[in-house]
Amino acid sequence: MLRWSVIFFTYSMLSPLGLACSAPVLAATEVLPEGYRNKIDTAVMRNAVDRPALLATMAWIRQLADSTNDPSVIAELARLECANADVEREKNKRMALYNNCLETADKALAGNADEIVALYWKAVAMGKLSEEMGILNSLRMTRPMEKLFLRVIALDERYDNAGGHKALGRMYFRLPSFPISFGNKEKAVFHLKRALELYPHDIIARAFYAEALYDMGKKQEAIQLAETIVAMPIETEHRFRYSRFVEIARNIVNKGR
């Protein structure tokens, strides 16, 4: 049963919008004001420590999406669905939730082909699914993912702390090179450096860049960058989100010992 605070949070967000009313055309900021977007951000960021609040927020957004059929709202639902899939422990359920995210993102893109939130989280969900699948199925997803992330960068390279740059950098770094796939270390470094230029303190960009540097033989520079990540204090609510990136950094530091 959801805590009273979560239930109150959900209904307090529903009532100001008047979901029972039908407005034929509303601007995105009218359908989903900035204050409500901030509440969605909080639910996503705290997905690992307060899943009930995440699910309550999803229920509210789903009602709003059904009521308005607004692409920006549907896209935020896809984002929430991806965050929910991230914390699902059972593999089959997790994959089903990521597929739900893909379907929701496609609905948003049917209404607006340039809906950046839908483009980005569709690509993220595809990447998560590819991690769960065999190598051949995974490779089939890479070109569509690349196309989506490049479109995100073209629309707003800063979105999700330069998430498009970080994702592409990681893809180009990890993928096999031609003729098997289109991995490219130079492209990887370009995108990861750009992500760090935009967000110098971002843990994910630092970890991916440190790994790329180490692989390219710039070991001392990589170790120094990795040490800054290991030494960085991380709040409890963010530990789940950043644990794998801290582990990347810790492995690099250990190699240098």
Coordinates of N, CA and C in Angstrom, one line a residue:
M1 N 0.8 -1.2 0.0 CA 0.0 0.0 0.0 C 0.9 1.2 0.0
L2 N 0.6 2.2 -0.8 CA 1.4 3.4 -0.9 C 1.2 4.3 0.3
R3 N 2.3 4.9 0.7 CA 2.3 5.8 1.9 C 1.3 7.0 1.6
W4 N 0.7 7.5 2.7 CA -0.2 8.6 2.5 C 0.5 9.8 1.8
S5 N 1.8 10.0 2.0 CA 2.4 11.2 1.4 C 2.5 11.0 -0.1
V6 N 2.6 9.7 -0.6 CA 2.7 9.4 -2.0 C 1.3 9.6 -2.6
I7 N 0.3 9.1 -1.9 CA -1.1 9.2 -2.4 C -1.5 10.7 -2.5
F8 N -1.2 11.5 -1.5 CA -1.5 12.9 -1.5 C -0.7 13.6 -2.6
F9 N 0.5 13.2 -2.8 CA 1.3 13.8 -3.9 C 0.7 13.6 -5.2
T10 N 0.2 12.4 -5.5 CA -0.4 12.0 -6.7 C -1.7 12.8 -7.0
Y11 N -2.6 12.9 -6.0 CA -3.8 13.6 -6.2 C -3.7 15.1 -6.3
S12 N -2.7 15.6 -5.5 CA -2.5 17.0 -5.6 C -1.9 17.5 -6.9
M13 N -1.3 16.6 -7.6 CA -0.8 16.9 -9.0 C -1.9 16.7 -10.0
L14 N -2.9 15.9 -9.7 CA -3.9 15.6 -10.7 C -4.9 16.8 -10.7
S15 N -5.3 17.2 -9.5 CA -6.4 18.2 -9.5 C -6.2 19.5 -10.2
P16 N -5.0 20.1 -10.1 CA -4.9 21.4 -10.7 C -5.0 21.4 -12.2
L17 N -4.7 20.3 -12.8 CA -4.8 20.2 -14.3 C -6.2 19.9 -14.8
G18 N -7.1 19.5 -13.9 CA -8.5 19.2 -14.3 C -8.6 18.2 -15.4
L19 N -8.2 17.0 -15.1 CA -8.1 15.9 -16.1 C -9.5 15.6 -16.7
A20 N -10.6 15.9 -16.0 CA -11.9 15.6 -16.5 C -12.3 16.6 -17.6
C21 N -11.6 17.8 -17.6 CA -11.9 18.8 -18.7 C -11.2 18.4 -19.9
S22 N -11.7 18.8 -21.0 CA -11.1 18.5 -22.3 C -10.7 19.9 -23.0
A23 N -9.4 20.0 -23.2 CA -8.9 21.2 -23.8 C -8.4 20.8 -25.2
P24 N -8.9 21.3 -26.3 CA -8.5 20.8 -27.6 C -7.0 21.0 -27.9
V25 N -6.4 22.2 -27.6 CA -5.0 22.4 -27.9 C -4.4 23.2 -26.7
L26 N -3.3 22.6 -26.2 CA -2.6 23.3 -25.1 C -1.1 23.2 -25.4
A27 N -0.5 24.3 -25.0 CA 1.0 24.3 -25.1 C 1.6 23.3 -24.1
A28 N 2.8 22.8 -24.5 CA 3.4 21.8 -23.6 C 3.6 22.3 -22.2
T29 N 3.9 23.6 -22.0 CA 4.1 24.1 -20.6 C 2.8 24.2 -19.9
E30 N 1.7 24.3 -20.6 CA 0.4 24.3 -19.9 C -0.1 22.9 -19.6
V31 N 0.2 21.9 -20.4 CA -0.1 20.5 -20.1 C 0.8 20.0 -19.0
L32 N 2.1 20.3 -19.0 CA 3.0 19.8 -18.1 C 3.9 21.0 -17.6
P33 N 3.4 21.8 -16.6 CA 4.2 22.9 -16.2 C 5.6 22.5 -15.6
E34 N 6.5 23.5 -15.5 CA 7.8 23.2 -15.0 C 7.9 22.5 -13.6
G35 N 7.0 23.0 -12.8 CA 7.0 22.4 -11.4 C 6.6 20.9 -11.4
Y36 N 5.8 20.5 -12.3 CA 5.4 19.1 -12.4 C 6.5 18.3 -13.1
R37 N 7.2 19.0 -14.0 CA 8.4 18.3 -14.6 C 9.5 18.0 -13.6
N38 N 9.6 19.0 -12.6 CA 10.6 18.8 -11.5 C 10.2 17.6 -10.7
K39 N 8.9 17.4 -10.4 CA 8.5 16.3 -9.6 C 8.7 14.9 -10.4
I40 N 8.6 15.0 -11.7 CA 8.9 13.8 -12.5 C 10.4 13.5 -12.4
D41 N 11.2 14.6 -12.5 CA 12.7 14.4 -12.4 C 13.1 13.7 -11.0
T42 N 12.4 14.2 -10.0 CA 12.7 13.7 -8.6 C 12.3 12.2 -8.6
A43 N 11.2 11.8 -9.1 CA 10.7 10.4 -9.1 C 11.7 9.5 -9.8
V44 N 12.2 10.0 -11.0 CA 13.2 9.3 -11.8 C 14.5 9.1 -11.0
M45 N 15.0 10.2 -10.4 CA 16.3 10.2 -9.7 C 16.2 9.3 -8.5
R46 N 15.0 9.2 -7.9 CA 14.9 8.4 -6.6 C 14.3 7.0 -6.9
N47 N 14.4 6.5 -8.1 CA 13.7 5.3 -8.5 C 14.2 4.1 -7.6
A48 N 15.4 4.1 -7.2 CA 16.0 2.9 -6.5 C 15.6 3.0 -5.0
V49 N 15.3 4.1 -4.5 CA 15.1 4.2 -3.1 C 13.6 4.5 -2.8
D50 N 12.8 4.9 -3.7 CA 11.4 5.1 -3.5 C 10.6 4.7 -4.7
R51 N 10.5 3.4 -5.0 CA 9.8 3.0 -6.2 C 8.3 3.3 -6.1
P52 N 7.7 3.2 -4.9 CA 6.3 3.6 -4.8 C 5.9 5.0 -5.3
A53 N 6.8 5.9 -5.0 CA 6.6 7.3 -5.5 C 6.7 7.3 -7.0
L54 N 7.7 6.5 -7.6 CA 7.8 6.4 -9.0 C 6.6 5.8 -9.7
L55 N 6.0 4.8 -9.1 CA 4.8 4.1 -9.6 C 3.6 5.1 -9.5
A56 N 3.5 5.8 -8.4 CA 2.4 6.8 -8.3 C 2.5 7.9 -9.3
T57 N 3.7 8.4 -9.6 CA 3.9 9.4 -10.6 C 3.6 8.8 -12.0
M58 N 4.0 7.6 -12.2 CA 3.6 7.0 -13.5 C 2.1 6.9 -13.7
A59 N 1.4 6.5 -12.6 CA -0.1 6.4 -12.7 C -0.7 7.8 -13.1
W60 N -0.2 8.8 -12.5 CA -0.7 10.2 -12.7 C -0.4 10.6 -14.2
I61 N 0.9 10.4 -14.6 CA 1.3 10.7 -16.0 C 0.5 9.9 -17.0
R62 N 0.2 8.7 -16.7 CA -0.5 7.8 -17.7 C -1.9 8.4 -17.8
Q63 N -2.6 8.8 -16.7 CA -3.9 9.4 -16.8 C -3.8 10.7 -17.7
L64 N -2.8 11.5 -17.4 CA -2.7 12.8 -18.1 C -2.4 12.5 -19.6
A65 N -1.6 11.5 -19.9 CA -1.3 11.2 -21.3 C -2.6 10.7 -22.0
D66 N -3.4 9.9 -21.3 CA -4.7 9.4 -21.9 C -5.6 10.6 -22.1
S67 N -5.6 11.5 -21.2 CA -6.6 12.6 -21.3 C -6.2 13.6 -22.4
T68 N -4.9 13.9 -22.5 CA -4.5 15.0 -23.4 C -3.9 14.5 -24.8
N69 N -3.4 13.2 -24.8 CA -2.7 12.7 -25.9 C -1.6 13.6 -26.4
D70 N -1.0 14.3 -25.5 CA 0.1 15.2 -25.8 C 1.4 14.5 -25.9
P71 N 2.2 14.6 -27.0 CA 3.4 13.9 -27.2 C 4.4 14.1 -26.1
S72 N 4.5 15.4 -25.5 CA 5.4 15.7 -24.5 C 5.1 14.9 -23.2
V73 N 3.8 14.7 -22.9 CA 3.4 14.0 -21.7 C 3.7 12.5 -21.9
I74 N 3.3 12.0 -23.1 CA 3.6 10.6 -23.4 C 5.1 10.2 -23.3
A75 N 5.9 11.2 -23.8 CA 7.3 11.0 -23.7 C 7.8 10.9 -22.3
E76 N 7.3 11.7 -21.4 CA 7.7 11.6 -20.0 C 7.2 10.3 -19.4
L77 N 6.1 9.8 -19.9 CA 5.7 8.4 -19.4 C 6.7 7.4 -19.8
A78 N 7.2 7.5 -21.0 CA 8.3 6.6 -21.5 C 9.5 6.7 -20.6
R79 N 9.9 7.9 -20.3 CA 11.0 8.1 -19.4 C 10.8 7.4 -18.0
L80 N 9.6 7.6 -17.4 CA 9.3 7.0 -16.2 C 9.3 5.4 -16.3
E81 N 8.8 4.9 -17.4 CA 8.7 3.5 -17.6 C 10.2 2.9 -17.7
C82 N 11.1 3.7 -18.3 CA 12.4 3.2 -18.3 C 13.1 3.2 -17.0
A83 N 12.8 4.2 -16.2 CA 13.3 4.3 -14.8 C 12.7 3.1 -14.0
N84 N 11.5 2.8 -14.2 CA 10.9 1.6 -13.5 C 11.5 0.3 -13.9
A85 N 11.8 0.2 -15.2 CA 12.5 -1.1 -15.7 C 13.9 -1.2 -15.1
D86 N 14.6 -0.1 -14.9 CA 15.9 -0.1 -14.3 C 16.0 -0.8 -13.0
V87 N 15.0 -0.6 -12.2 CA 15.0 -1.2 -10.8 C 14.3 -2.5 -10.7
E88 N 13.8 -3.1 -11.8 CA 13.1 -4.4 -11.7 C 14.2 -5.5 -11.7
R89 N 14.1 -6.4 -10.7 CA 15.2 -7.4 -10.5 C 15.0 -8.6 -11.4
E90 N 13.7 -8.9 -11.7 CA 13.4 -10.2 -12.5 C 13.6 -9.9 -14.0
K91 N 14.5 -10.6 -14.7 CA 14.9 -10.3 -16.1 C 13.7 -10.2 -17.0
N92 N 12.8 -11.2 -17.0 CA 11.7 -11.2 -18.0 C 10.8 -10.0 -17.8
K93 N 10.5 -9.7 -16.5 CA 9.7 -8.5 -16.2 C 10.4 -7.2 -16.7
R94 N 11.7 -7.2 -16.4 CA 12.5 -6.0 -16.8 C 12.5 -5.8 -18.3
M95 N 12.7 -6.9 -19.1 CA 12.7 -6.8 -20.5 C 11.3 -6.3 -21.0
A96 N 10.2 -6.8 -20.4 CA 8.9 -6.4 -20.8 C 8.7 -4.9 -20.5
L97 N 9.2 -4.5 -19.4 CA 9.0 -3.0 -19.0 C 9.8 -2.1 -20.0
Y98 N 11.0 -2.6 -20.4 CA 11.7 -1.8 -21.4 C 11.0 -1.8 -22.7
N99 N 10.4 -2.9 -23.1 CA 9.5 -2.9 -24.3 C 8.3 -2.0 -24.2
N100 N 7.8 -1.9 -23.0 CA 6.7 -1.0 -22.8 C 7.2 0.5 -23.1
C101 N 8.4 0.7 -22.6 CA 9.0 2.1 -22.8 C 9.1 2.3 -24.3
L102 N 9.5 1.4 -25.1 CA 9.7 1.5 -26.5 C 8.3 1.9 -27.2
E103 N 7.3 1.1 -26.8 CA 6.0 1.3 -27.4 C 5.5 2.7 -27.0
T104 N 5.7 3.1 -25.8 CA 5.2 4.5 -25.3 C 5.9 5.6 -26.1
A105 N 7.3 5.4 -26.2 CA 8.0 6.4 -26.9 C 7.6 6.5 -28.4
D106 N 7.3 5.4 -29.0 CA 6.8 5.4 -30.4 C 5.5 6.2 -30.5
K107 N 4.6 6.0 -29.5 CA 3.4 6.8 -29.5 C 3.6 8.3 -29.5
A108 N 4.6 8.7 -28.6 CA 4.9 10.1 -28.6 C 5.5 10.6 -29.9
L109 N 6.4 9.8 -30.5 CA 7.0 10.2 -31.8 C 6.0 10.2 -32.9
A110 N 5.0 9.4 -32.8 CA 3.9 9.5 -33.8 C 3.2 10.8 -33.8
G111 N 3.2 11.5 -32.7 CA 2.6 12.8 -32.5 C 3.6 13.9 -32.8
N112 N 4.9 13.7 -32.6 CA 5.9 14.7 -32.8 C 7.2 13.9 -33.0
A113 N 7.7 13.9 -34.3 CA 8.9 13.1 -34.6 C 10.1 13.7 -34.0
D114 N 10.1 14.9 -33.5 CA 11.2 15.5 -32.9 C 11.1 15.7 -31.4
E115 N 10.2 14.9 -30.8 CA 10.0 14.9 -29.3 C 11.3 14.3 -28.7
I116 N 12.2 15.2 -28.2 CA 13.5 14.8 -27.8 C 13.5 13.8 -26.6
V117 N 12.5 13.9 -25.7 CA 12.5 13.0 -24.5 C 12.1 11.6 -25.0
A118 N 11.2 11.5 -26.0 CA 10.9 10.2 -26.5 C 12.1 9.6 -27.3
L119 N 12.7 10.4 -28.1 CA 13.9 9.9 -28.9 C 14.9 9.4 -28.0
Y120 N 15.2 10.1 -26.9 CA 16.3 9.7 -26.1 C 16.0 8.5 -25.3
W121 N 14.8 8.4 -24.6 CA 14.5 7.3 -23.8 C 14.2 6.0 -24.6
K122 N 13.8 6.2 -25.8 CA 13.6 5.0 -26.7 C 15.0 4.4 -27.0
A123 N 16.0 5.3 -27.3 CA 17.3 4.8 -27.5 C 17.9 4.1 -26.3
V124 N 17.7 4.8 -25.1 CA 18.2 4.2 -23.9 C 17.6 2.8 -23.6
A125 N 16.3 2.7 -23.8 CA 15.6 1.4 -23.6 C 16.1 0.4 -24.6
M126 N 16.4 0.7 -25.8 CA 17.0 -0.2 -26.8 C 18.3 -0.6 -26.3
G127 N 19.1 0.3 -25.8 CA 20.4 -0.1 -25.2 C 20.3 -1.1 -24.1
K128 N 19.4 -0.8 -23.2 CA 19.2 -1.7 -22.0 C 18.8 -3.1 -22.5
L129 N 17.9 -3.1 -23.5 CA 17.4 -4.4 -24.0 C 18.6 -5.2 -24.7
S130 N 19.4 -4.4 -25.4 CA 20.6 -5.0 -26.1 C 21.5 -5.7 -25.1
E131 N 21.6 -5.2 -23.9 CA 22.5 -5.8 -22.9 C 21.9 -7.1 -22.4
E132 N 20.6 -7.3 -22.5 CA 20.0 -8.5 -22.1 C 19.9 -9.6 -23.2
M133 N 20.2 -9.2 -24.4 CA 20.1 -10.1 -25.5 C 21.4 -10.6 -26.0
G134 N 21.4 -11.6 -26.9 CA 22.6 -12.2 -27.5 C 23.3 -11.1 -28.4
I135 N 24.5 -11.4 -28.7 CA 25.3 -10.5 -29.5 C 24.7 -10.1 -30.8
L136 N 24.1 -11.1 -31.6 CA 23.6 -10.8 -32.9 C 22.4 -9.9 -32.8
N137 N 21.5 -10.2 -31.9 CA 20.3 -9.3 -31.7 C 20.8 -7.9 -31.2
S138 N 21.8 -7.9 -30.4 CA 22.3 -6.6 -29.9 C 22.8 -5.8 -31.0
L139 N 23.6 -6.4 -31.9 CA 24.2 -5.6 -33.0 C 23.2 -5.0 -34.0
R140 N 22.0 -5.7 -34.1 CA 21.0 -5.2 -35.0 C 20.4 -3.9 -34.4
M141 N 20.5 -3.7 -33.1 CA 19.9 -2.5 -32.6 C 20.8 -1.3 -32.7
T142 N 22.1 -1.5 -32.9 CA 23.1 -0.4 -32.7 C 22.9 0.8 -33.7
R143 N 22.6 0.5 -35.0 CA 22.5 1.5 -36.0 C 21.2 2.4 -35.7
P144 N 20.1 1.8 -35.4 CA 18.9 2.6 -35.0 C 19.2 3.4 -33.7
M145 N 19.9 2.9 -32.8 CA 20.3 3.6 -31.6 C 21.2 4.8 -31.9
E146 N 22.1 4.6 -32.8 CA 23.0 5.6 -33.2 C 22.2 6.8 -33.8
K147 N 21.3 6.4 -34.7 CA 20.5 7.4 -35.4 C 19.7 8.3 -34.4
L148 N 19.1 7.6 -33.4 CA 18.3 8.3 -32.4 C 19.2 9.2 -31.5
F149 N 20.3 8.8 -31.1 CA 21.2 9.6 -30.3 C 21.8 10.8 -31.1
L150 N 22.1 10.6 -32.3 CA 22.5 11.7 -33.1 C 21.5 12.7 -33.3
R151 N 20.2 12.3 -33.4 CA 19.1 13.2 -33.6 C 18.9 14.0 -32.3
V152 N 19.1 13.3 -31.1 CA 19.0 14.0 -29.8 C 20.1 15.1 -29.7
I153 N 21.3 14.8 -30.1 CA 22.4 15.8 -30.1 C 22.1 17.0 -31.0
A154 N 21.5 16.7 -32.2 CA 21.2 17.8 -33.1 C 20.1 18.7 -32.5
L155 N 19.2 18.1 -31.7 CA 18.1 18.9 -31.2 C 18.6 19.7 -29.9
D156 N 19.3 19.0 -29.0 CA 19.8 19.6 -27.8 C 20.9 18.7 -27.2
E157 N 22.1 19.1 -27.5 CA 23.2 18.2 -27.0 C 23.4 18.2 -25.5
R158 N 22.7 19.1 -24.8 CA 22.8 19.1 -23.4 C 21.8 18.2 -22.7
Y159 N 20.9 17.7 -23.4 CA 19.8 16.9 -22.8 C 20.3 15.8 -21.9
D160 N 19.8 15.6 -20.7 CA 20.2 14.6 -19.8 C 21.7 14.6 -19.6
N161 N 22.2 15.8 -19.2 CA 23.7 15.9 -19.0 C 24.5 15.4 -20.1
A162 N 24.2 15.9 -21.4 CA 24.9 15.4 -22.6 C 24.8 13.9 -22.7
G163 N 23.6 13.4 -22.4 CA 23.4 11.9 -22.5 C 23.6 11.3 -23.9
G164 N 23.3 12.1 -24.9 CA 23.5 11.6 -26.3 C 25.0 11.4 -26.6
H165 N 25.8 12.4 -26.2 CA 27.2 12.3 -26.4 C 27.8 11.1 -25.6
K166 N 27.4 11.0 -24.3 CA 27.9 9.9 -23.5 C 27.5 8.5 -24.1
A167 N 26.3 8.4 -24.5 CA 25.8 7.1 -25.1 C 26.6 6.8 -26.4
L168 N 26.7 7.7 -27.2 CA 27.4 7.5 -28.5 C 28.9 7.2 -28.2
G169 N 29.5 7.9 -27.3 CA 30.9 7.6 -27.0 C 31.1 6.2 -26.5
R170 N 30.2 5.8 -25.6 CA 30.2 4.4 -25.1 C 30.0 3.4 -26.2
M171 N 29.1 3.6 -27.1 CA 28.8 2.7 -28.2 C 30.0 2.6 -29.1
Y172 N 30.6 3.7 -29.5 CA 31.7 3.7 -30.5 C 32.9 3.0 -29.8
F173 N 33.0 3.2 -28.5 CA 34.2 2.6 -27.8 C 34.0 1.1 -27.7
R174 N 32.8 0.6 -27.3 CA 32.6 -0.8 -27.0 C 32.4 -1.7 -28.3
L175 N 31.8 -1.1 -29.3 CA 31.5 -1.9 -30.5 C 32.7 -2.4 -31.3
P176 N 32.7 -3.5 -31.9 CA 33.8 -3.9 -32.8 C 33.8 -3.0 -34.0
S177 N 35.0 -2.8 -34.5 CA 35.2 -1.9 -35.7 C 34.8 -2.7 -37.0
F178 N 34.9 -1.9 -38.1 CA 34.5 -2.5 -39.4 C 35.5 -3.7 -39.7
P179 N 35.0 -4.8 -40.3 CA 33.7 -5.0 -40.9 C 32.6 -5.6 -40.1
I180 N 32.9 -5.9 -38.8 CA 31.9 -6.5 -37.9 C 30.8 -5.5 -37.5
S181 N 31.3 -4.3 -37.1 CA 30.3 -3.2 -36.7 C 31.0 -1.9 -37.0
F182 N 30.6 -0.8 -36.3 CA 31.0 0.5 -36.6 C 31.7 1.2 -35.4
G183 N 32.3 0.3 -34.6 CA 33.1 0.9 -33.5 C 34.2 1.8 -34.0
N184 N 34.5 2.9 -33.2 CA 35.4 3.8 -33.7 C 36.0 4.6 -32.5
K185 N 37.2 4.3 -32.1 CA 37.8 4.9 -30.9 C 37.9 6.5 -31.0
E186 N 38.2 6.9 -32.2 CA 38.3 8.4 -32.4 C 37.0 9.1 -32.2
K187 N 35.9 8.5 -32.7 CA 34.6 9.1 -32.5 C 34.2 9.0 -31.0
A188 N 34.6 7.9 -30.4 CA 34.3 7.7 -29.0 C 34.9 8.8 -28.2
V189 N 36.2 9.1 -28.4 CA 36.9 10.1 -27.6 C 36.2 11.5 -27.9
F190 N 35.9 11.8 -29.2 CA 35.2 13.0 -29.5 C 34.0 13.3 -28.7
H191 N 33.1 12.3 -28.7 CA 31.8 12.5 -28.0 C 32.0 12.5 -26.5
L192 N 32.9 11.7 -25.9 CA 33.1 11.8 -24.5 C 33.8 13.0 -24.0
K193 N 34.7 13.6 -24.8 CA 35.3 14.8 -24.5 C 34.3 16.0 -24.5
R194 N 33.4 15.9 -25.5 CA 32.4 16.9 -25.6 C 31.5 16.9 -24.4
A195 N 31.1 15.7 -24.0 CA 30.3 15.5 -22.8 C 30.9 16.2 -21.6
L196 N 32.2 15.9 -21.4 CA 33.0 16.5 -20.3 C 33.1 18.0 -20.4
E197 N 33.2 18.5 -21.6 CA 33.3 20.0 -21.8 C 32.0 20.6 -21.3
L198 N 30.9 19.9 -21.6 CA 29.6 20.5 -21.2 C 29.3 20.3 -19.7
Y199 N 29.7 19.1 -19.2 CA 29.5 18.8 -17.8 C 30.7 18.2 -17.2
P200 N 31.7 19.0 -16.8 CA 33.0 18.5 -16.3 C 33.0 17.6 -15.1
H201 N 31.9 17.7 -14.3 CA 31.9 16.9 -13.1 C 31.0 15.7 -13.2
D202 N 30.5 15.4 -14.4 CA 29.6 14.3 -14.6 C 30.3 12.9 -14.4
I203 N 29.8 12.1 -13.5 CA 30.5 10.8 -13.1 C 30.5 9.9 -14.3
I204 N 29.4 9.8 -15.0 CA 29.3 8.9 -16.1 C 30.3 9.2 -17.2
A205 N 30.3 10.5 -17.6 CA 31.3 10.9 -18.6 C 32.7 10.7 -18.2
R206 N 33.0 11.0 -17.0 CA 34.4 10.8 -16.5 C 34.8 9.3 -16.5
A207 N 33.8 8.4 -16.1 CA 34.2 7.0 -16.1 C 34.4 6.5 -17.5
F208 N 33.5 6.8 -18.4 CA 33.6 6.3 -19.8 C 34.9 6.9 -20.4
Y209 N 35.2 8.2 -20.2 CA 36.4 8.8 -20.8 C 37.7 8.2 -20.2
A210 N 37.7 7.9 -18.9 CA 38.8 7.3 -18.2 C 39.1 5.9 -18.8
E211 N 38.0 5.2 -19.1 CA 38.2 3.8 -19.6 C 38.7 3.9 -21.1
A212 N 38.2 4.9 -21.8 CA 38.8 5.1 -23.2 C 40.2 5.5 -23.2
L213 N 40.6 6.4 -22.3 CA 42.0 6.8 -22.2 C 42.9 5.6 -21.8
Y214 N 42.5 4.8 -20.9 CA 43.3 3.7 -20.5 C 43.5 2.7 -21.6
D215 N 42.4 2.4 -22.4 CA 42.5 1.5 -23.5 C 43.4 2.1 -24.6
M216 N 43.5 3.4 -24.7 CA 44.4 4.0 -25.7 C 45.8 4.2 -25.3
G217 N 46.1 3.7 -24.1 CA 47.5 3.7 -23.6 C 47.8 5.0 -22.7
K218 N 46.9 5.8 -22.5 CA 47.1 7.0 -21.7 C 46.7 6.7 -20.2
K219 N 47.5 5.7 -19.7 CA 47.1 5.1 -18.4 C 47.2 6.1 -17.2
Q220 N 48.2 6.9 -17.2 CA 48.3 7.8 -16.0 C 47.2 8.8 -16.0
E221 N 46.9 9.3 -17.1 CA 45.8 10.3 -17.2 C 44.5 9.6 -16.8
A222 N 44.3 8.4 -17.3 CA 43.1 7.6 -17.0 C 43.0 7.3 -15.5
I223 N 44.1 6.9 -14.9 CA 44.1 6.6 -13.4 C 43.7 7.9 -12.6
Q224 N 44.3 9.0 -13.0 CA 44.1 10.2 -12.2 C 42.6 10.6 -12.3
L225 N 42.0 10.5 -13.5 CA 40.6 10.8 -13.7 C 39.7 9.8 -12.9
A226 N 40.1 8.5 -12.9 CA 39.3 7.5 -12.2 C 39.4 7.7 -10.7
E227 N 40.6 8.2 -10.2 CA 40.7 8.4 -8.8 C 39.8 9.5 -8.3
T228 N 39.5 10.5 -9.1 CA 38.6 11.6 -8.7 C 37.2 11.0 -8.6
I229 N 36.8 10.0 -9.4 CA 35.5 9.4 -9.3 C 35.4 8.6 -8.0
V230 N 36.4 7.8 -7.7 CA 36.4 6.9 -6.5 C 36.3 7.8 -5.2
A231 N 37.0 8.9 -5.3 CA 37.0 9.8 -4.1 C 35.7 10.7 -4.0
M232 N 34.9 10.7 -5.0 CA 33.7 11.6 -5.0 C 32.6 11.0 -4.1
P233 N 32.1 11.8 -3.1 CA 31.0 11.4 -2.3 C 29.7 11.3 -3.1
I234 N 29.0 10.2 -2.9 CA 27.7 10.0 -3.6 C 26.6 9.8 -2.6
E235 N 25.6 10.5 -2.8 CA 24.4 10.4 -1.8 C 23.8 9.1 -2.0
T236 N 23.2 8.6 -0.9 CA 22.6 7.2 -0.9 C 21.6 7.0 -2.0
E237 N 20.8 8.0 -2.2 CA 19.7 7.8 -3.3 C 20.3 7.7 -4.7
H238 N 21.6 8.1 -4.9 CA 22.2 8.0 -6.2 C 23.1 6.9 -6.4
R239 N 23.3 6.1 -5.3 CA 24.3 5.0 -5.4 C 24.0 4.0 -6.4
F240 N 22.7 3.6 -6.5 CA 22.3 2.6 -7.5 C 22.6 3.1 -8.9
R241 N 22.3 4.3 -9.1 CA 22.5 4.9 -10.5 C 23.9 4.9 -10.9
Y242 N 24.8 5.2 -9.9 CA 26.2 5.4 -10.3 C 27.1 4.3 -9.9
S243 N 26.6 3.2 -9.4 CA 27.4 2.1 -8.9 C 28.3 1.5 -10.0
R244 N 27.7 1.3 -11.1 CA 28.5 0.6 -12.2 C 29.6 1.5 -12.7
F245 N 29.4 2.9 -12.7 CA 30.4 3.8 -13.2 C 31.6 4.0 -12.2
V246 N 31.2 3.9 -10.9 CA 32.2 3.9 -9.8 C 33.0 2.7 -9.9
E247 N 32.4 1.5 -10.3 CA 33.1 0.3 -10.4 C 34.1 0.3 -11.6
I248 N 33.7 0.9 -12.7 CA 34.6 1.1 -13.8 C 35.9 1.9 -13.3
A249 N 35.6 3.0 -12.6 CA 36.7 3.8 -12.1 C 37.6 3.0 -11.1
R250 N 37.0 2.3 -10.2 CA 37.7 1.5 -9.3 C 38.6 0.4 -9.9
N251 N 38.1 -0.2 -11.0 CA 38.9 -1.2 -11.7 C 40.1 -0.5 -12.4
I252 N 40.0 0.7 -12.9 CA 41.1 1.4 -13.5 C 42.1 1.7 -12.5
V253 N 41.7 2.2 -11.3 CA 42.6 2.5 -10.2 C 43.4 1.3 -9.8
N254 N 42.7 0.2 -9.7 CA 43.3 -1.1 -9.2 C 44.4 -1.6 -10.2
K255 N 44.1 -1.3 -11.5 CA 45.1 -1.7 -12.5 C 46.4 -1.0 -12.4
G256 N 46.3 0.2 -11.9 CA 47.5 1.1 -11.8 C 48.3 0.8 -10.5
R257 N 47.8 -0.1 -9.7 CA 48.6 -0.4 -8.4 C 49.6 -1.4 -8.7

